[in-house]
CSV table of C-alpha atoms in Angstrom, one decimal:
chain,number,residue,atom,x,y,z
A,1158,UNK,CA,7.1,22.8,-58.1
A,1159,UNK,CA,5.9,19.4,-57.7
A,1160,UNK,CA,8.5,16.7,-56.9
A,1161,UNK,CA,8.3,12.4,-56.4
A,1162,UNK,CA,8.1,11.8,-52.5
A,1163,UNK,CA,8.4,8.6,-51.2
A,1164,UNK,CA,8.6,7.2,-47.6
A,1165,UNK,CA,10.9,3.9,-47.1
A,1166,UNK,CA,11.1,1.9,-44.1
A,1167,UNK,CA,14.6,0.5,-44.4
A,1168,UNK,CA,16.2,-3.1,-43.4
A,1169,UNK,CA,12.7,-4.5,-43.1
A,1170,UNK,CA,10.5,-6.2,-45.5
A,1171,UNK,CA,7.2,-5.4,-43.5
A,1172,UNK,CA,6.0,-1.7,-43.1
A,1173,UNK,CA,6.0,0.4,-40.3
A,1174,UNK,CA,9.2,-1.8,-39.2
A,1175,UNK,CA,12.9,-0.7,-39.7
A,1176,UNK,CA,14.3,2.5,-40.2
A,1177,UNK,CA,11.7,5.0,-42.0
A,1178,UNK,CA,13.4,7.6,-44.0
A,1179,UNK,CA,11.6,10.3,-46.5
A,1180,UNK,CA,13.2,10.1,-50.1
A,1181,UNK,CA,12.6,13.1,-52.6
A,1182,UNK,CA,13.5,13.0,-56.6
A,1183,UNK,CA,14.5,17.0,-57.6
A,1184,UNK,CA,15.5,18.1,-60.8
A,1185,UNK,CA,17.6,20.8,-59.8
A,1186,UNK,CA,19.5,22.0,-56.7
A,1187,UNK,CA,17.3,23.2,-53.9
A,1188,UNK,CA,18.6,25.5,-51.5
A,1189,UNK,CA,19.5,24.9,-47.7
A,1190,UNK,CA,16.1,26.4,-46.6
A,1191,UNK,CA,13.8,24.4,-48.8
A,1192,UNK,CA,15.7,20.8,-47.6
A,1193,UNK,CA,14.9,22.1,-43.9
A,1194,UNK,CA,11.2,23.1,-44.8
A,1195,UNK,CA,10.6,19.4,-46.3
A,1196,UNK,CA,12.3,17.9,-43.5
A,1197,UNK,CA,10.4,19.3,-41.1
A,1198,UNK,CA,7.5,18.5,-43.0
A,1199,UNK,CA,8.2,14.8,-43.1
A,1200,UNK,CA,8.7,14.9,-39.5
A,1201,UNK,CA,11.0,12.0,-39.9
A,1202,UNK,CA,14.9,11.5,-38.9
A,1203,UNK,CA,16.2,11.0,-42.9
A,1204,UNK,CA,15.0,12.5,-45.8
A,1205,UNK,CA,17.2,12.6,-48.0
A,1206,UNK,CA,17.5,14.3,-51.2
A,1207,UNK,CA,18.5,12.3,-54.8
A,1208,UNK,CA,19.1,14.5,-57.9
A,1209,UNK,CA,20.9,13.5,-61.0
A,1210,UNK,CA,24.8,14.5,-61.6
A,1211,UNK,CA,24.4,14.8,-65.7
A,1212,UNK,CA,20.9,15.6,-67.0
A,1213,UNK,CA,21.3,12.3,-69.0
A,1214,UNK,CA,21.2,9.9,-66.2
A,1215,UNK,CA,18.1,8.0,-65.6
A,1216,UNK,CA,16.7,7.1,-62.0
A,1217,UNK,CA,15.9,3.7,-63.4
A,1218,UNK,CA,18.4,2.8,-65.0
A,1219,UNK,CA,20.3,-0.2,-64.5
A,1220,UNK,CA,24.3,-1.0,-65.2
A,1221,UNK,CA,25.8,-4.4,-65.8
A,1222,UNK,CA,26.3,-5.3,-61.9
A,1223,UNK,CA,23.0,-3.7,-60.6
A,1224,UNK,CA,24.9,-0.7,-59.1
A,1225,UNK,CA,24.2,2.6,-58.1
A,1226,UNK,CA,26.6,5.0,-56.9
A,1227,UNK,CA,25.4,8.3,-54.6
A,1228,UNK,CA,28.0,10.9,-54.3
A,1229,UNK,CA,26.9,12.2,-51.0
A,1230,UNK,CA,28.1,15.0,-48.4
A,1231,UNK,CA,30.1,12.0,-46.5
A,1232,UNK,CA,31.3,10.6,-49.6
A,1233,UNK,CA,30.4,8.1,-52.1
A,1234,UNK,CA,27.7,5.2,-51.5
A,1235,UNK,CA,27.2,2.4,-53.6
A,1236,UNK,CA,24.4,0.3,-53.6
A,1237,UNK,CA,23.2,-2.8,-55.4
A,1238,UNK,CA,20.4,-4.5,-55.7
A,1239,UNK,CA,20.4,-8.4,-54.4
A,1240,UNK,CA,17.5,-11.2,-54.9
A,1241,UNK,CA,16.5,-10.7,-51.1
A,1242,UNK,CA,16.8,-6.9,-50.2
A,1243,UNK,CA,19.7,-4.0,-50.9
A,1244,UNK,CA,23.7,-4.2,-50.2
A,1245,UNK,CA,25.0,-0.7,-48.7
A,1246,UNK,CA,28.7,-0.8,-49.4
A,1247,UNK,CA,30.8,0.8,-46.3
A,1248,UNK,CA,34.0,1.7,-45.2
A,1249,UNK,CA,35.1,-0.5,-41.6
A,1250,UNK,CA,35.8,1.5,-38.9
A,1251,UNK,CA,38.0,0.4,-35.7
A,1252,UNK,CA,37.5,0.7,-31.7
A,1253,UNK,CA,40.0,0.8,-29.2
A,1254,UNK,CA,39.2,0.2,-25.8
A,1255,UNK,CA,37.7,2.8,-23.6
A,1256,UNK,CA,39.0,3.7,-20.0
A,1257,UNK,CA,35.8,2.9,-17.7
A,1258,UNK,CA,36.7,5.9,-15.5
A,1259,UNK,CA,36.7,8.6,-18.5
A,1260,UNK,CA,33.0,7.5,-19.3
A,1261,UNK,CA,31.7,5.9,-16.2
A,1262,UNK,CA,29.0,8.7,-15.0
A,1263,UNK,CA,28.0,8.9,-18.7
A,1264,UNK,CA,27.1,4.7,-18.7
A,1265,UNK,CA,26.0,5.2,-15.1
A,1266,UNK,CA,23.1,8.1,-16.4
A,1267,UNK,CA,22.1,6.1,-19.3
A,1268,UNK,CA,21.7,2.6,-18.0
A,1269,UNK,CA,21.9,2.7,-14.5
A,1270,UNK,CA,24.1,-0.4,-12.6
A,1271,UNK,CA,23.3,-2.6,-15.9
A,1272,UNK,CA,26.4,-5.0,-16.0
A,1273,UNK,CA,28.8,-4.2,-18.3
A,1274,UNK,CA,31.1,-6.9,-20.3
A,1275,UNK,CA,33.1,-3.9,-22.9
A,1276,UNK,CA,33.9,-0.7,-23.7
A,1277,UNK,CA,35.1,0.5,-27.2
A,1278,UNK,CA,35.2,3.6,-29.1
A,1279,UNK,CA,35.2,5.1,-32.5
A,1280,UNK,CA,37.7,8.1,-32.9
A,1281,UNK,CA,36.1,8.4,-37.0
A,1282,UNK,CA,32.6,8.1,-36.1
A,1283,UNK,CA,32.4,9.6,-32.1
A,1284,UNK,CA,30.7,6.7,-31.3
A,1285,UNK,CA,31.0,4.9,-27.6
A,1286,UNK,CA,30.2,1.6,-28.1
A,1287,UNK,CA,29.2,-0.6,-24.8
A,1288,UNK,CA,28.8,-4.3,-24.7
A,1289,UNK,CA,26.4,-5.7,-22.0
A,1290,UNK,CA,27.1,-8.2,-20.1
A,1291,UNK,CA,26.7,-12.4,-21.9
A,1292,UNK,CA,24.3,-12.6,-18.7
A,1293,UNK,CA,21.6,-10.4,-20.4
A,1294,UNK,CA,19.4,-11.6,-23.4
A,1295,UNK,CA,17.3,-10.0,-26.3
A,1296,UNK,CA,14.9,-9.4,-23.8
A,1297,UNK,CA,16.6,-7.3,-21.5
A,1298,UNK,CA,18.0,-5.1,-23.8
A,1299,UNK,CA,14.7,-4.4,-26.0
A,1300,UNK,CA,13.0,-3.6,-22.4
A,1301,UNK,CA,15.9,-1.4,-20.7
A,1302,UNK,CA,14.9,2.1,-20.3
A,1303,UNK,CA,17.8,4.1,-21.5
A,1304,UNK,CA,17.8,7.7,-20.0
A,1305,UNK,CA,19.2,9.9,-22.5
A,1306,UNK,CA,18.0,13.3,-21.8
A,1307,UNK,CA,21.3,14.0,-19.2
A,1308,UNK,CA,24.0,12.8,-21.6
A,1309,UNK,CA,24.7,15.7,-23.6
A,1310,UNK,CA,25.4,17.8,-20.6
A,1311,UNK,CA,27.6,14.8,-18.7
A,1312,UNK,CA,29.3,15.0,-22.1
A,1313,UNK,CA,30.6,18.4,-23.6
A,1314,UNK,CA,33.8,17.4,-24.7
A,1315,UNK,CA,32.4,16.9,-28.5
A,1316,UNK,CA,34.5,13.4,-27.8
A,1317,UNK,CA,31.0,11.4,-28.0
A,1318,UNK,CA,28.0,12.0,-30.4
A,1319,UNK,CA,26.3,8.6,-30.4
A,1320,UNK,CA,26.1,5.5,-27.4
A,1321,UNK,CA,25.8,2.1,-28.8
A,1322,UNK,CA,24.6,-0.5,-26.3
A,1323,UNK,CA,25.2,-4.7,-27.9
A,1324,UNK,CA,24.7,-7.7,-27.0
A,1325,UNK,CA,25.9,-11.0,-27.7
A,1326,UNK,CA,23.2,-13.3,-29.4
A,1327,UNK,CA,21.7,-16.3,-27.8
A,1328,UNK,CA,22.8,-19.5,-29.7
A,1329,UNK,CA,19.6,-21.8,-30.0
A,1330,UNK,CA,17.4,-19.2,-28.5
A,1331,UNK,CA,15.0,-17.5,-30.9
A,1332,UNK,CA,14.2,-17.8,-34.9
A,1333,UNK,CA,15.7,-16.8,-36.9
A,1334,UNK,CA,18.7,-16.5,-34.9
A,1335,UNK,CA,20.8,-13.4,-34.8
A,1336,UNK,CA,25.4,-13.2,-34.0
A,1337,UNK,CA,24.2,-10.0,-32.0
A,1338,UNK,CA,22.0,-7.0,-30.8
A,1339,UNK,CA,21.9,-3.1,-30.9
A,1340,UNK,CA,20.7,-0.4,-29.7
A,1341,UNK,CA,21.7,3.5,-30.6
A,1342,UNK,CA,21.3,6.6,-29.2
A,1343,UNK,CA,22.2,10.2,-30.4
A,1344,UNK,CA,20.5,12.9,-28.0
A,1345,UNK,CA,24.3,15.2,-28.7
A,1346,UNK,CA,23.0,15.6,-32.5
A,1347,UNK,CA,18.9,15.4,-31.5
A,1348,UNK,CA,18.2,11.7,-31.8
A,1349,UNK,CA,17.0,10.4,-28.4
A,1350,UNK,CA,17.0,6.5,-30.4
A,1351,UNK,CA,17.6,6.0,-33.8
A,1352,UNK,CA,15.1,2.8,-35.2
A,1353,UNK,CA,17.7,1.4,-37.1
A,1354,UNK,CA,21.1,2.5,-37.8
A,1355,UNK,CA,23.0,1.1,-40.9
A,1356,UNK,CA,26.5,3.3,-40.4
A,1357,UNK,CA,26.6,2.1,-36.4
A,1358,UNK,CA,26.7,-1.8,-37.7
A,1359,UNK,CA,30.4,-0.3,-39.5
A,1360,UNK,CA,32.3,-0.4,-36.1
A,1361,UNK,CA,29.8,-3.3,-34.7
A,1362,UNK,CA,30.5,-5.4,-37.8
A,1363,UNK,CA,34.3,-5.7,-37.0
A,1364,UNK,CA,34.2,-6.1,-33.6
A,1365,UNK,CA,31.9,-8.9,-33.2
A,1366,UNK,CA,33.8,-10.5,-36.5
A,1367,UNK,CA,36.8,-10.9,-34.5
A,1368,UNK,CA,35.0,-11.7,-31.0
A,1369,UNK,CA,32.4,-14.8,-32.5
A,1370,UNK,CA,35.6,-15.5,-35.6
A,1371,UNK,CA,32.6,-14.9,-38.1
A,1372,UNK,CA,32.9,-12.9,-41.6
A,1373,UNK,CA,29.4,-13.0,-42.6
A,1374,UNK,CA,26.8,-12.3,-39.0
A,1375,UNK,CA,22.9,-11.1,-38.9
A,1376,UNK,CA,22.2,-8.4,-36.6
A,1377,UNK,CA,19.4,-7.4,-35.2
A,1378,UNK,CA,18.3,-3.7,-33.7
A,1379,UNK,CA,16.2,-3.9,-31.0
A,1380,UNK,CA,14.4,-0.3,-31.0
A,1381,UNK,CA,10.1,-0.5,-30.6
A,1382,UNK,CA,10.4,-1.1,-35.0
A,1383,UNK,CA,12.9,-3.4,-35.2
A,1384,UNK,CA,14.9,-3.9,-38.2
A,1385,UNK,CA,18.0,-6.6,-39.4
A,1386,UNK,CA,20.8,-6.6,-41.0
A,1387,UNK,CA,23.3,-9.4,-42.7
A,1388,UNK,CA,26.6,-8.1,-42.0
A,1389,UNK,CA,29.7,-9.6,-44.7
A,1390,UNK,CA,33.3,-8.3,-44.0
A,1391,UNK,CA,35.2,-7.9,-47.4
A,1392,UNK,CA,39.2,-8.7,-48.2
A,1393,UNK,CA,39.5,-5.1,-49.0
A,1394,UNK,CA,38.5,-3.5,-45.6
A,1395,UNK,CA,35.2,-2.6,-46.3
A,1396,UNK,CA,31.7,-4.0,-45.2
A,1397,UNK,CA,28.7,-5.5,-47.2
A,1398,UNK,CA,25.6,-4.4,-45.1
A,1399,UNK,CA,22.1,-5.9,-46.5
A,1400,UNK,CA,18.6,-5.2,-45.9
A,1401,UNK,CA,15.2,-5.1,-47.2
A,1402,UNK,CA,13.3,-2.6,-47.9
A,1403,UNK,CA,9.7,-1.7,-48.1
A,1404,UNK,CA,8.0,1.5,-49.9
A,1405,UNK,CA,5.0,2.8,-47.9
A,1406,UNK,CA,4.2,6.0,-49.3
A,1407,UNK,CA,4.2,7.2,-53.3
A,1408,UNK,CA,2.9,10.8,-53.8
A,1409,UNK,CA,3.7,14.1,-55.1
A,1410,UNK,CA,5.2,16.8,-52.8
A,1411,UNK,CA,4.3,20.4,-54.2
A,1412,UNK,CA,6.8,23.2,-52.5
C-alpha cells in the first residue's frame, strides 16, 4: 500500500520552526497497529491520520467560506484558510485559581525558586498553568532549564497532565511584539516539551484576554523552534487561533 506522506511544521512560515507534525492521506481505515508502526516511524509527536468520511469527498476541494471540517477523536475541528496562514477554530476553556500549597513541590521540581506571579488550572484539559513573575523577560523564560523528568512521580493524582509556564510580553521590547509567552510541558503523557502547542493557547487565550482587556493578542512559544500564534476571542465562546504553515516533506509512504 502506498499512501501521501507529508511533514508540516505548524504556526510558522519558515521550516524546521514551529510545531512539526507527520500528516498521512489513507483511503480506508487502518487499524490501531499500523497508526503506531507509522508513528513510530515518523519519530515525531503528531502524525495524524486524514481519510475521507463519503468516498465522494475531495481532499482539495474547496466550499464557499474556505472551510474544512475534521471529525476527530476529541471532536470536530474546523479550519479555514486565511490570506496569511490557517484559523484552528476551538472551544475556550476556563482556570480557576490554584492553591500554591497543593502544587508547590511540583513548581519547586520544575523550575526551582523562579518567582512566581499566578497559578491557574484547567479541570477540562488537566492543565496547571503558572505565570512568571512581570520581573522576568523573553529571555529568561526561553533560557530556564525546566526539570521535568521528577514530575510525574511528584504527581500521581491523574489531576495534572501538562505544566504551562507564561509570561507577560514586554511592551516596546522586541519586533514584532508579542501580548505574551509559553512554554509546555507534558512528561505524564511522554512529552518532556511540546514545540508548539495550539490546544494550550485555549485556556492561555482567555486568561490573558481578561488580564491585558485584549480580544485579539499574538503569542509566542518559546521552545528551541519557536512558533506564533494570533489569538481572537469570539462572541460565541470560542477562540480563533491562526498560524502559518510550511510543508517540508512530500513523499510516498509504502506500509
Amino acid at each position: 500500500m502506498k499512501l501521501p506522506m507529508f511533514i508540516v511544521d505548524a504556526f510558522t512560515a519558515t521550516a524546521f520552526r514551529g510545531n512539526p507534525a507527520a500528516v498521512c492521506l489513507v483511503e480506508n481505515t487502518l487499524d490501531e497497529d499500523s497508526h503506531q508502526h507509522i508513528a513510530r516511524e515518523m519519530n515525531l509527536s503528531e502524525t495524524a491520520f486524514i481519510r475521507k468520511l463519503q468516498p465522494t469527498d475531495n481532499f482539495t476541494q474547496k466550499n464557499t467560506n474556505n472551510t474544512l471540517t475534521f471529525v476527530t477523536m476529541s471532536g470536530e475541528l474546523k479550519a479555514r484558510r486565511a490570506e496569511d496562514g490557517i484559523v484552528l477554530d476551538f472551544p475556550l476553556y476556563p482556570t480557576s485559581p490554584q492553591d500554591l500549597h497543593e502544587v508547590e513541590d511540583l513548581i519547586k521540581a520544575a523550575i526551582g525558586d523562579t518567582l512566581v506571579q499566578d497559578i491557574r488550572y484547567s479541570p477540562d484539559t488537566k492543565n496547571l498553568m503558572v505565570r512568571l513573575s512581570d520581573s522576568y523577560n523573553r529571555s529568561f523564560l526561553e533560557t530556564l532549564k525546566v526539570n521535568t523528568e521528577p514530575l510525574p512521580r511528584i504527581e500521581q493524582t491523574g489531576k495534572v497532565k501538562g505544566l504551562i509556564l507564561t509570561l507577560k510580553g514586554e511592551p516596546g521590547g522586541r519586533t514584532p511584539q508579542y501580548d505574551f509567552y509559553s512554554r509546555y510541558f507534558a512528561p505524564w503523557v511522554g512529552v518532556a516539551e511540546d514545540p508548539v502547542t495550539g490546544s494550550t493557547h485555549t485556556i492561555l487565550g482567555p486568561y490573558w484576554s481578561e488580564e491585558l482587556g485584549k480580544k485579539e493578542m499574538r503569542a509566542f512559544q518559546c521552545s528551541r523552534r519557536g512558533g506564533e500564534l494570533d489569538i481572537s476571542l469570539r462572541p460565541d465562546g470560542r477562540v480563533d487561533l491562526k498560524g502559518g504553515a510550511a510543508i517540508v516533506l512530500e513523499g510516498t509512504l509504502t506500509v
